[in-house]
XYZ file of C-alpha atoms in Angstrom:
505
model
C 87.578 94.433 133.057
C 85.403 94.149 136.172
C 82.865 97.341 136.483
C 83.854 98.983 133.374
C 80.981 99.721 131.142
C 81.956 98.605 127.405
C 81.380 100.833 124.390
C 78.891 99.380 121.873
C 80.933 100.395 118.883
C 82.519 98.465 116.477
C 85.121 100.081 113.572
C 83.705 101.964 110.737
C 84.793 103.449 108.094
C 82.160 106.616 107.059
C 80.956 107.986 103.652
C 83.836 110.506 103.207
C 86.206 111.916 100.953
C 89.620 111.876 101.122
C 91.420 114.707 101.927
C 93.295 115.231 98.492
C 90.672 114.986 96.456
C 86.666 115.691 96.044
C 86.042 112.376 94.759
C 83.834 110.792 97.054
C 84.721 107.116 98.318
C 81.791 104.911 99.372
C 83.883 103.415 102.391
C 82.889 99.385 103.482
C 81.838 98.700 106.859
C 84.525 96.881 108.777
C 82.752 93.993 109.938
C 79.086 92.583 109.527
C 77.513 93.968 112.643
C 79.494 97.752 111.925
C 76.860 100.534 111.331
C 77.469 103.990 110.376
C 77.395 106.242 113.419
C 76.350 109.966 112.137
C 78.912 112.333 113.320
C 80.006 116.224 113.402
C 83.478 117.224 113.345
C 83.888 119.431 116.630
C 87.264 119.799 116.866
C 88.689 122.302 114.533
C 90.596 124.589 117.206
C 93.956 123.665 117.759
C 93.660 123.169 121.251
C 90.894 120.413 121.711
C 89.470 119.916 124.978
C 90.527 117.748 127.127
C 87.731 114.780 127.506
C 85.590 114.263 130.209
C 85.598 110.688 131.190
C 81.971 109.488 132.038
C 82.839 105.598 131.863
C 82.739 103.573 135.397
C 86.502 102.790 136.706
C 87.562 99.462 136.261
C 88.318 97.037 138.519
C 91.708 95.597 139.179
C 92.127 93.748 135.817
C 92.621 95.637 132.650
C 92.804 92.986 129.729
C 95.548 94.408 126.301
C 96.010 93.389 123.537
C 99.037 93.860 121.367
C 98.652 94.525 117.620
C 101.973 94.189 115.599
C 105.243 93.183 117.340
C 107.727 91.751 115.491
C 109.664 94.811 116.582
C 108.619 97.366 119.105
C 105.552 95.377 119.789
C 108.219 92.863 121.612
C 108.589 95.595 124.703
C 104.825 96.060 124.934
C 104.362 92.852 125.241
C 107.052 92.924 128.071
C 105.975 96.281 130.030
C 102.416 95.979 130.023
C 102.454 92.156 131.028
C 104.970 92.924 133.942
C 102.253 95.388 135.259
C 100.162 94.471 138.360
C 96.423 93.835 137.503
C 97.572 93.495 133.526
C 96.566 90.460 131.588
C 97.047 89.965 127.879
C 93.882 88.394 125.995
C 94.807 88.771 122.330
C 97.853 88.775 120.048
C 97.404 90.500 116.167
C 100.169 90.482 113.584
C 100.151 89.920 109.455
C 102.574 87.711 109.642
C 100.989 84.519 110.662
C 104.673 83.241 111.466
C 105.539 86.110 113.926
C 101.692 85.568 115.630
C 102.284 81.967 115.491
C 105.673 82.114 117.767
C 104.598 84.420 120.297
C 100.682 82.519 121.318
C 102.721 79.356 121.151
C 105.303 80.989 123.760
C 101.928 82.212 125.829
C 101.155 78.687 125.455
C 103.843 77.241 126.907
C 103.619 79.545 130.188
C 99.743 77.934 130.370
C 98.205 81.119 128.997
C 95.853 80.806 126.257
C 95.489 84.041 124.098
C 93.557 85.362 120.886
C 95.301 84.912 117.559
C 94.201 87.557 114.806
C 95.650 88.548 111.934
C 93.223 91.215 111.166
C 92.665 93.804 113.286
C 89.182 94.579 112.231
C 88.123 91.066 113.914
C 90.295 91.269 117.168
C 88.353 94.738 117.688
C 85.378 93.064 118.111
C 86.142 91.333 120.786
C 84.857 92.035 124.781
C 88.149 90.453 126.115
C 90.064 93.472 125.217
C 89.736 97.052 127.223
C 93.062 98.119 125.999
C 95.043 98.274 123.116
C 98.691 99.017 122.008
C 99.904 99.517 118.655
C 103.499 98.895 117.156
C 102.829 98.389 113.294
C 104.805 99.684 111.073
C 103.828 104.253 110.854
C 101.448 103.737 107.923
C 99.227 101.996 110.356
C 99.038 103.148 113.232
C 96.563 106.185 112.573
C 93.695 103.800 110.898
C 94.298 101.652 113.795
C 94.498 103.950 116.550
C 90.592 105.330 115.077
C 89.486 101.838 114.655
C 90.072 101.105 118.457
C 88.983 104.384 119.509
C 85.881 104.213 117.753
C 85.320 100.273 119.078
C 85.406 101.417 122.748
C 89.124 100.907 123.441
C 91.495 102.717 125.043
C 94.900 103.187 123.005
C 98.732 102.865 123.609
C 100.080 104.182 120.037
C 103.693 103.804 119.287
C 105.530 106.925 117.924
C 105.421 108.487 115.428
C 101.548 108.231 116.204
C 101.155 109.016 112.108
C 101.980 108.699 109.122
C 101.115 112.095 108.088
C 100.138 115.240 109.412
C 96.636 114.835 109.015
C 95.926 111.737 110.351
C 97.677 113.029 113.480
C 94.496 115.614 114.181
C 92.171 112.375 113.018
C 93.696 110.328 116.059
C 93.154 113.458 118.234
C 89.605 114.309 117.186
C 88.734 110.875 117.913
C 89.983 110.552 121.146
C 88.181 113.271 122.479
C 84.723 112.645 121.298
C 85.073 108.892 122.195
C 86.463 109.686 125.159
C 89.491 106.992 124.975
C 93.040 107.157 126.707
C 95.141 107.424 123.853
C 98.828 107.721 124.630
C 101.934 108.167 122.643
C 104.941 106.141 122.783
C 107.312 109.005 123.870
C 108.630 107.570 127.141
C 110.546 110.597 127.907
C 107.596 112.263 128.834
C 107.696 110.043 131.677
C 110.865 110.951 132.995
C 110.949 113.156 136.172
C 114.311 113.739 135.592
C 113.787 115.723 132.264
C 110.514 117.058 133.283
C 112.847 119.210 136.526
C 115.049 120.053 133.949
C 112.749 121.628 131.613
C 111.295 123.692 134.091
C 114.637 124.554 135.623
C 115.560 125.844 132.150
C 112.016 127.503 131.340
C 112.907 129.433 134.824
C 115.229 131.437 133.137
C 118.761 129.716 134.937
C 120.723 129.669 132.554
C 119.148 132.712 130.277
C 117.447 132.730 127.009
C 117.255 129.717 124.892
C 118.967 130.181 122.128
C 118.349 127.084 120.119
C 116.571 123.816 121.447
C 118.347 121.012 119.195
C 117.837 117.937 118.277
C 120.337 114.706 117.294
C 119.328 111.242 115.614
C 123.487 109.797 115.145
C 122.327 106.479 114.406
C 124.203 103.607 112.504
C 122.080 103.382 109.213
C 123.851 101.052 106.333
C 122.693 100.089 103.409
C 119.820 98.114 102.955
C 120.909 96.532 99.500
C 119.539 97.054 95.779
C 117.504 94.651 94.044
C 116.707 94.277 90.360
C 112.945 93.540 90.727
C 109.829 92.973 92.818
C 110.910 90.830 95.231
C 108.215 87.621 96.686
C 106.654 88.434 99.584
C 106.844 85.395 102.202
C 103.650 82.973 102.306
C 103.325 83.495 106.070
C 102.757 87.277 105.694
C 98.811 88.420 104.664
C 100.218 91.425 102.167
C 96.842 92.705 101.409
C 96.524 93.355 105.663
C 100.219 94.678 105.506
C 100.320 97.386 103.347
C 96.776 98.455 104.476
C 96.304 102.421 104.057
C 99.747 102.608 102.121
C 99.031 101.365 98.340
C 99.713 97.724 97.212
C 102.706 97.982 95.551
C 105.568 94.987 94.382
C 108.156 94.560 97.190
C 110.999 96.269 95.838
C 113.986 96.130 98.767
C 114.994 92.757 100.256
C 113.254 92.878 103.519
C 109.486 93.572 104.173
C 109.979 94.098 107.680
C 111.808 96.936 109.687
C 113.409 98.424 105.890
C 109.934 99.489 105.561
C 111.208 102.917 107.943
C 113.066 103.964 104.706
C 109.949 103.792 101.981
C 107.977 107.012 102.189
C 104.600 105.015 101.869
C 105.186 103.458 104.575
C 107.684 105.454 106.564
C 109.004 108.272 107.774
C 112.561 107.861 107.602
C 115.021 107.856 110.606
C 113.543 111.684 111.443
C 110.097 109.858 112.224
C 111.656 106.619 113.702
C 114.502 107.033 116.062
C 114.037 110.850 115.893
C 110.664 111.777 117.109
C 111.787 111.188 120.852
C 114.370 113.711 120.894
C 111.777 116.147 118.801
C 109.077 115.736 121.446
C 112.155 116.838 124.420
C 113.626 119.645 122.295
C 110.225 121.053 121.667
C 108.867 120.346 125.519
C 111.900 122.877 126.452
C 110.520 125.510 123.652
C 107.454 125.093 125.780
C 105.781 125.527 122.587
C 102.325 123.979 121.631
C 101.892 124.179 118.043
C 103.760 123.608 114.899
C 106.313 125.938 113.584
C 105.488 129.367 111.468
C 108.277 127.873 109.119
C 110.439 124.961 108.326
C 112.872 123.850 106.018
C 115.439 121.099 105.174
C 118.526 119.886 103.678
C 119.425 116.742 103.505
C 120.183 113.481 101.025
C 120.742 109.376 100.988
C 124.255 109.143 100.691
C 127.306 107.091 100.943
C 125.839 104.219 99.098
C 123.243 103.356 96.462
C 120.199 101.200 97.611
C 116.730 100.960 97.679
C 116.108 103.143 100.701
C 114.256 106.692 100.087
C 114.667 108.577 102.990
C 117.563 110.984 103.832
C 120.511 109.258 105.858
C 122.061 112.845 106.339
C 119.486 115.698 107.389
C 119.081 118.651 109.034
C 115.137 120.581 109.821
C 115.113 123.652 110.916
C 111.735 124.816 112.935
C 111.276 128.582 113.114
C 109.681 129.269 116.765
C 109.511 132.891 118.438
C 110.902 131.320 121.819
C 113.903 129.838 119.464
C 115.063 127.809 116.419
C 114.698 124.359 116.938
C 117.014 122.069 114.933
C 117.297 118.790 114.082
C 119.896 116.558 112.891
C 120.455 113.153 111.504
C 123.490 111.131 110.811
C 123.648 107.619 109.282
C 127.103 107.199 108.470
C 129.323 106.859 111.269
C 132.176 109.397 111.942
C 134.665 108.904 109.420
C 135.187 106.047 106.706
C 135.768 102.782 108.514
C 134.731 103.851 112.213
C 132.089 101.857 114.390
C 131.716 105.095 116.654
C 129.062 107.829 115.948
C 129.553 111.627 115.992
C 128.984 113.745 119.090
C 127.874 117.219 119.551
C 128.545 118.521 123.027
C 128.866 114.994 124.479
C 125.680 113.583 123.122
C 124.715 111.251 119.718
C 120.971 110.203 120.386
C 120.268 113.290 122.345
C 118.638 116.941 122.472
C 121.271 119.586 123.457
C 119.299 123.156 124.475
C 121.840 125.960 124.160
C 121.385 128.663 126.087
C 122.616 132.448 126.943
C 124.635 130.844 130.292
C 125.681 127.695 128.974
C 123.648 124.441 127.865
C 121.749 121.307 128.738
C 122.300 117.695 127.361
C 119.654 114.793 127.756
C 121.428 112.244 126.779
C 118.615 109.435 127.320
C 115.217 108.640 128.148
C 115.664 109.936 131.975
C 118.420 112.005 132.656
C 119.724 115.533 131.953
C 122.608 117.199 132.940
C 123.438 121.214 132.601
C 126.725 122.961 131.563
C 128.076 126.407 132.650
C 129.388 128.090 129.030
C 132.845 127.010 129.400
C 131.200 122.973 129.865
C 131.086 122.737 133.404
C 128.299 120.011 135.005
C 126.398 122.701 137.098
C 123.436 120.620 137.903
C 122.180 117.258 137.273
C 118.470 115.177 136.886
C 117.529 111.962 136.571
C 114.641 109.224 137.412
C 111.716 107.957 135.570
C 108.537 106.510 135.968
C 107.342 103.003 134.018
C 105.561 105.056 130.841
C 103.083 101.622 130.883
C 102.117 101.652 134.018
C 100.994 105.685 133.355
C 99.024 104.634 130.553
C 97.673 101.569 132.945
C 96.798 104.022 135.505
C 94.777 106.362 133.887
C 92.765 103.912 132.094
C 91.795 102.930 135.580
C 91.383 106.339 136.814
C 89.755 108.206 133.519
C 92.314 110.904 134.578
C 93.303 112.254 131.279
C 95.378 115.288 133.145
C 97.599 112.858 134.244
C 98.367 111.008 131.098
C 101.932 111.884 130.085
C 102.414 111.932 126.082
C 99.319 112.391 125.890
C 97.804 111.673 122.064
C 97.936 115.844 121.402
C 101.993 116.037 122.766
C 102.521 112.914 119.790
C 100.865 114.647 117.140
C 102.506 117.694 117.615
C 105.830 116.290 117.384
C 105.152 113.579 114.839
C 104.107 116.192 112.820
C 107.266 118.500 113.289
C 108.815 115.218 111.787
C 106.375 115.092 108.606
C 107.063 118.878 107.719
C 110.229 118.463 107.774
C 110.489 116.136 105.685
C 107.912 117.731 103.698
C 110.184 120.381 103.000
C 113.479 117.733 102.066
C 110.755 115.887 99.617
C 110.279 118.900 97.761
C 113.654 120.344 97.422
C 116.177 119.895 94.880
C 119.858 119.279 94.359
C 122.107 122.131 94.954
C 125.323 123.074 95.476
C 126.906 123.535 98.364
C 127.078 127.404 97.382
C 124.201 128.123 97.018
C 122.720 126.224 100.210
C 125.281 128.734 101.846
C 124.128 131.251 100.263
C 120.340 130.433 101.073
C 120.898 129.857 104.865
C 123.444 132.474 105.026
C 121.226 134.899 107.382
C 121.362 132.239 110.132
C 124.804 131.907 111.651
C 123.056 128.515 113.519
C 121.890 127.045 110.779
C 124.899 127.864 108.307
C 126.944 126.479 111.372
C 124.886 123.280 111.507
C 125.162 122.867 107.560
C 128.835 123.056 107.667
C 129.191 120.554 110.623
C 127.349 118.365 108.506
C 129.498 118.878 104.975
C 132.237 118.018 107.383
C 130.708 114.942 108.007
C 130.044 113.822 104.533
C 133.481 114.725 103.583
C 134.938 112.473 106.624
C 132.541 109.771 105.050
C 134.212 110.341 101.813
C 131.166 112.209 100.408
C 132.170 114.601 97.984
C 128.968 116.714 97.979
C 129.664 118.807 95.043
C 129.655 115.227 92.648
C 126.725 114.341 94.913
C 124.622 117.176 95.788
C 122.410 117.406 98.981
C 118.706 118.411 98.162
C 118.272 122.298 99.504
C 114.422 121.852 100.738
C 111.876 124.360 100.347
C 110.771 127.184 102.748
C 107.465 126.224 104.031
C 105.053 128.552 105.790
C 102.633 127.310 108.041
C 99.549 128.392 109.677
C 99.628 126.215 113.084
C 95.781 127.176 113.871
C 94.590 125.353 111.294
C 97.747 123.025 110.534
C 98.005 124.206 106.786
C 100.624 125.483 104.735
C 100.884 129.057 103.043
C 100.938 129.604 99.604
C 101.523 125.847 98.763
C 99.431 123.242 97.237
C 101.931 120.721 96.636
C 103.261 120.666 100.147
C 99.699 121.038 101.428
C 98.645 117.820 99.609
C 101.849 115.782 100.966
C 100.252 116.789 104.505
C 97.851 113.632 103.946
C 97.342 111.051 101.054
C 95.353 108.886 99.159
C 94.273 105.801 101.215
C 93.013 102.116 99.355
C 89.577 101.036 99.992
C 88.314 99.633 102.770
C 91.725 101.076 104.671
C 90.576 104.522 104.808
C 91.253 107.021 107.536
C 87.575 108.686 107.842
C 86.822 112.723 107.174
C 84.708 112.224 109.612
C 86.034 110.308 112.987
């Protein structure tokens, strides 16, 4: 990148000590020429400054490179290439097969490219300004800090964590290294949705009454196996599971089934689901985490080796208004290909208000309803999310960054609390989850929409119960719960040597 003055950083990991315990971990420098760079953690208000970019502009050629893509990583690879003044230098993936393919395809169009495997070494290249990152969730926080900390600006698929945590780490380091760090929450570059937010935040149709979320995604089985299963030849394991613990394989695919392990995913609520959290919560106009949350929720319709809830529902307390979120992986009765709909939408955030309601039913478009579902007004358009990112890495404009890194850890989070909550509860009857939620006409409302459901699925939930999640508090200022030190230890973990996300960023 012509004119741009490089960072001399490379990744470190610091003396520190993980977050659930005291233990201290004597951490291993990344690479031979790392050394430990003394820091002070600055940023323990919840609203961190915004940074003040001090590095030279770039000329006209920003060089990326994409780390992870045998799914998501596939469209970055697309978008940023397609971008004017974009070249890719480098290519990382654990799978040597999956790397292999896609140089060999650069290859062919006469374009020569770095092959890593480890992340750790592509960092230490000076052919990359940029990078994005499309691993699967447990990596993406420890990779994000890496690149941050080695002088590179970030693209960070959603959900930017993991855990709650590691969402402040990514923030924390962003701001003192002064890196572009953006999330993957395209929405956020949508005109279209942005108009309709602040028609709705005007007041037009009155109060909100409840900002919602929907996740109706086909989710089937993903199969039960006896035992560990061998993990392909072509695939670096020790690389792959990283931060998340080495454990035997124990589903039938490695890749993409990973979503539904909790050490390494975040179920469909932190997949598919984050998106239409980060709308439903830009239309609360809120800017922290919820006062309280709960869930119910369960994996049902089939046995497998999935852990995450197919059926859920979170419910955020705000003072603006509830938000809720739902998710549905069985389709809408025994046999059907079709989804359920709620007021017209499946993937979607519905805001119901005093004079009627709003549906965004995609990425860029939003459309509002009078109260007896009348179209009233309609939004659309959006902007290339890449080229934003592109842009302000040019400009060191962080103000006009949409999905910004703070916007993705807010709403990631909202996604790891809830599920915080489902993680904790137990099985119940569907009586007494009535009788729990029964101060909350929404919410009992929403439950009951979702029993009918089930029972269309053949679900009898009384035989299988649904687990009734536990009441959370939370203190958003300093991103802790209340009165709970099991939940508060599920708000990180314990990471394996050397792939440690640092105390201290």
């Amino acid at each position: 990148m012509s004119g741009r003055s490089q960072h001399s950083i490379t990744p470190i990991l610091h003396h520190s000590t993980t977050h659930l315990s005291n233990t201290t971990i004597r951490m291993k420098s990344i690479t031979r020429r790392s050394f430990l760079r003394s820091t002070i953690l600055t940023a323990a208000a919840v609203h961190l400054p915004l940074p003040a970019f001090t590095q030279t502009s770039p000329g006209d050629e920003v060089r990326v490179a994409v780390i992870g893509f045998g799914g998501r990583g596939g469209d970055h690879i697309k978008g940023l290439t397609a971008l004017k003044g974009v070249r890719l230098t480098a290519l990382c993936d654990a799978d040597s097969q999956i790397l292999g393919r896609e140089v060999q395809r650069w290859k062919d169009k006469g374009v020569e490219v770095g092959a890593y495997t480890d992340i750790r070494k592509l960092l230490e290249s000076a052919k990359v300004d940029a990078v994005s990152i499309a691993t699967p969730n447990h990596w993406h926080a420890l990779g994000a800090i890496w690149a941050i900390q080695a002088g590179k600006d970030v693209y960070l698929e959603k959900p930017v964590s993991h855990n709650v945590w590691e969402g402040r780490k990514i923030v924390e380091a962003a701001r003192k290294y002064n890196r572009v760090v953006q999330a993957g929450t395209q929405s956020r570059s949508s005109q279209g949705i942005k108009h309709a937010v602040e028609w709705v935040q005007q007041g037009n149709l009155g109060k909100i009454l409840v900002s919602r979320g929907l996740c109706y995604k086909p989710r089937g089985s993903i199969g039960k196996v006896e035992g560990p299963q061998t993990v392909p030849a072509n695939i670096d394991y020790d690389l792959w599971c990283g931060p998340a613990p080495k454990v035997p394989l124990m589903r039938q695919k490695l890749h993409y089934d990973w979503h539904w392990v909790w050490d390494t995913g975040n179920g469909d609520l932190g997949n598919q689901g984050i998106h239409q959290m980060d709308i439903a919560r830009w239309f609360l106009g809120v800017d922290q985490l919820s006062t309280r949350v709960w869930s119910v929720g369960g994996r049902l319709g089939y046995v497998d080796d999935g852990q995450s809830a197919n059926t859920q529902m979170i419910y955020h307390e705000y003072d603006q208004a509830p938000l809720i979120f739902e998710v549905r992986g069985l389709p809408e009765k025994i046999g059907a290909k079709n989804m359920d709909k709620y007021k017209g939408g499946s993937i979607a955030v519905i805001v119901e208000c005093e004079g009627g309601y709003v549906l965004v039913p995609n990425y860029n478009s939003a459309i509002a309803y009078d109260k007896e579902g009348k179209e009233i007004k309609k939004w659309q358009g959006a902007k290339d999310h890449y080229q934003n990112f592109i842009d302000v890495v040019r400009s060191r404009k962080c103000k006009d960054l949409n999905g910004g890194i703070w916007e993705g850890h807010l709403s990631s989070a909202l996604c790891h609390t809830g599920n915080i909550s489902y993680r904790l509860g137990k099985q119940s009857k569907p009586e007494e989850i009535k009788e729990a939620i029964k101060g909350d006409r929404t919410a009992t409302d929403t439950f009951e929409r979702m029993a009918a459901h089930l029972a269309a699925n053949g679900v009898d939930i009384e035989a299988t119960p649904l687990a009734l999640g536990v009441v959370l508090k939370m203190d958003p200022k300093v991103e802790k719960f209340i009165g709970n030190k099991e939940a508060d230890a599920m708000l990180t973990r314990e990471y394996r040597a050397p792939y440690i996300v640092p105390e201290r960023v």
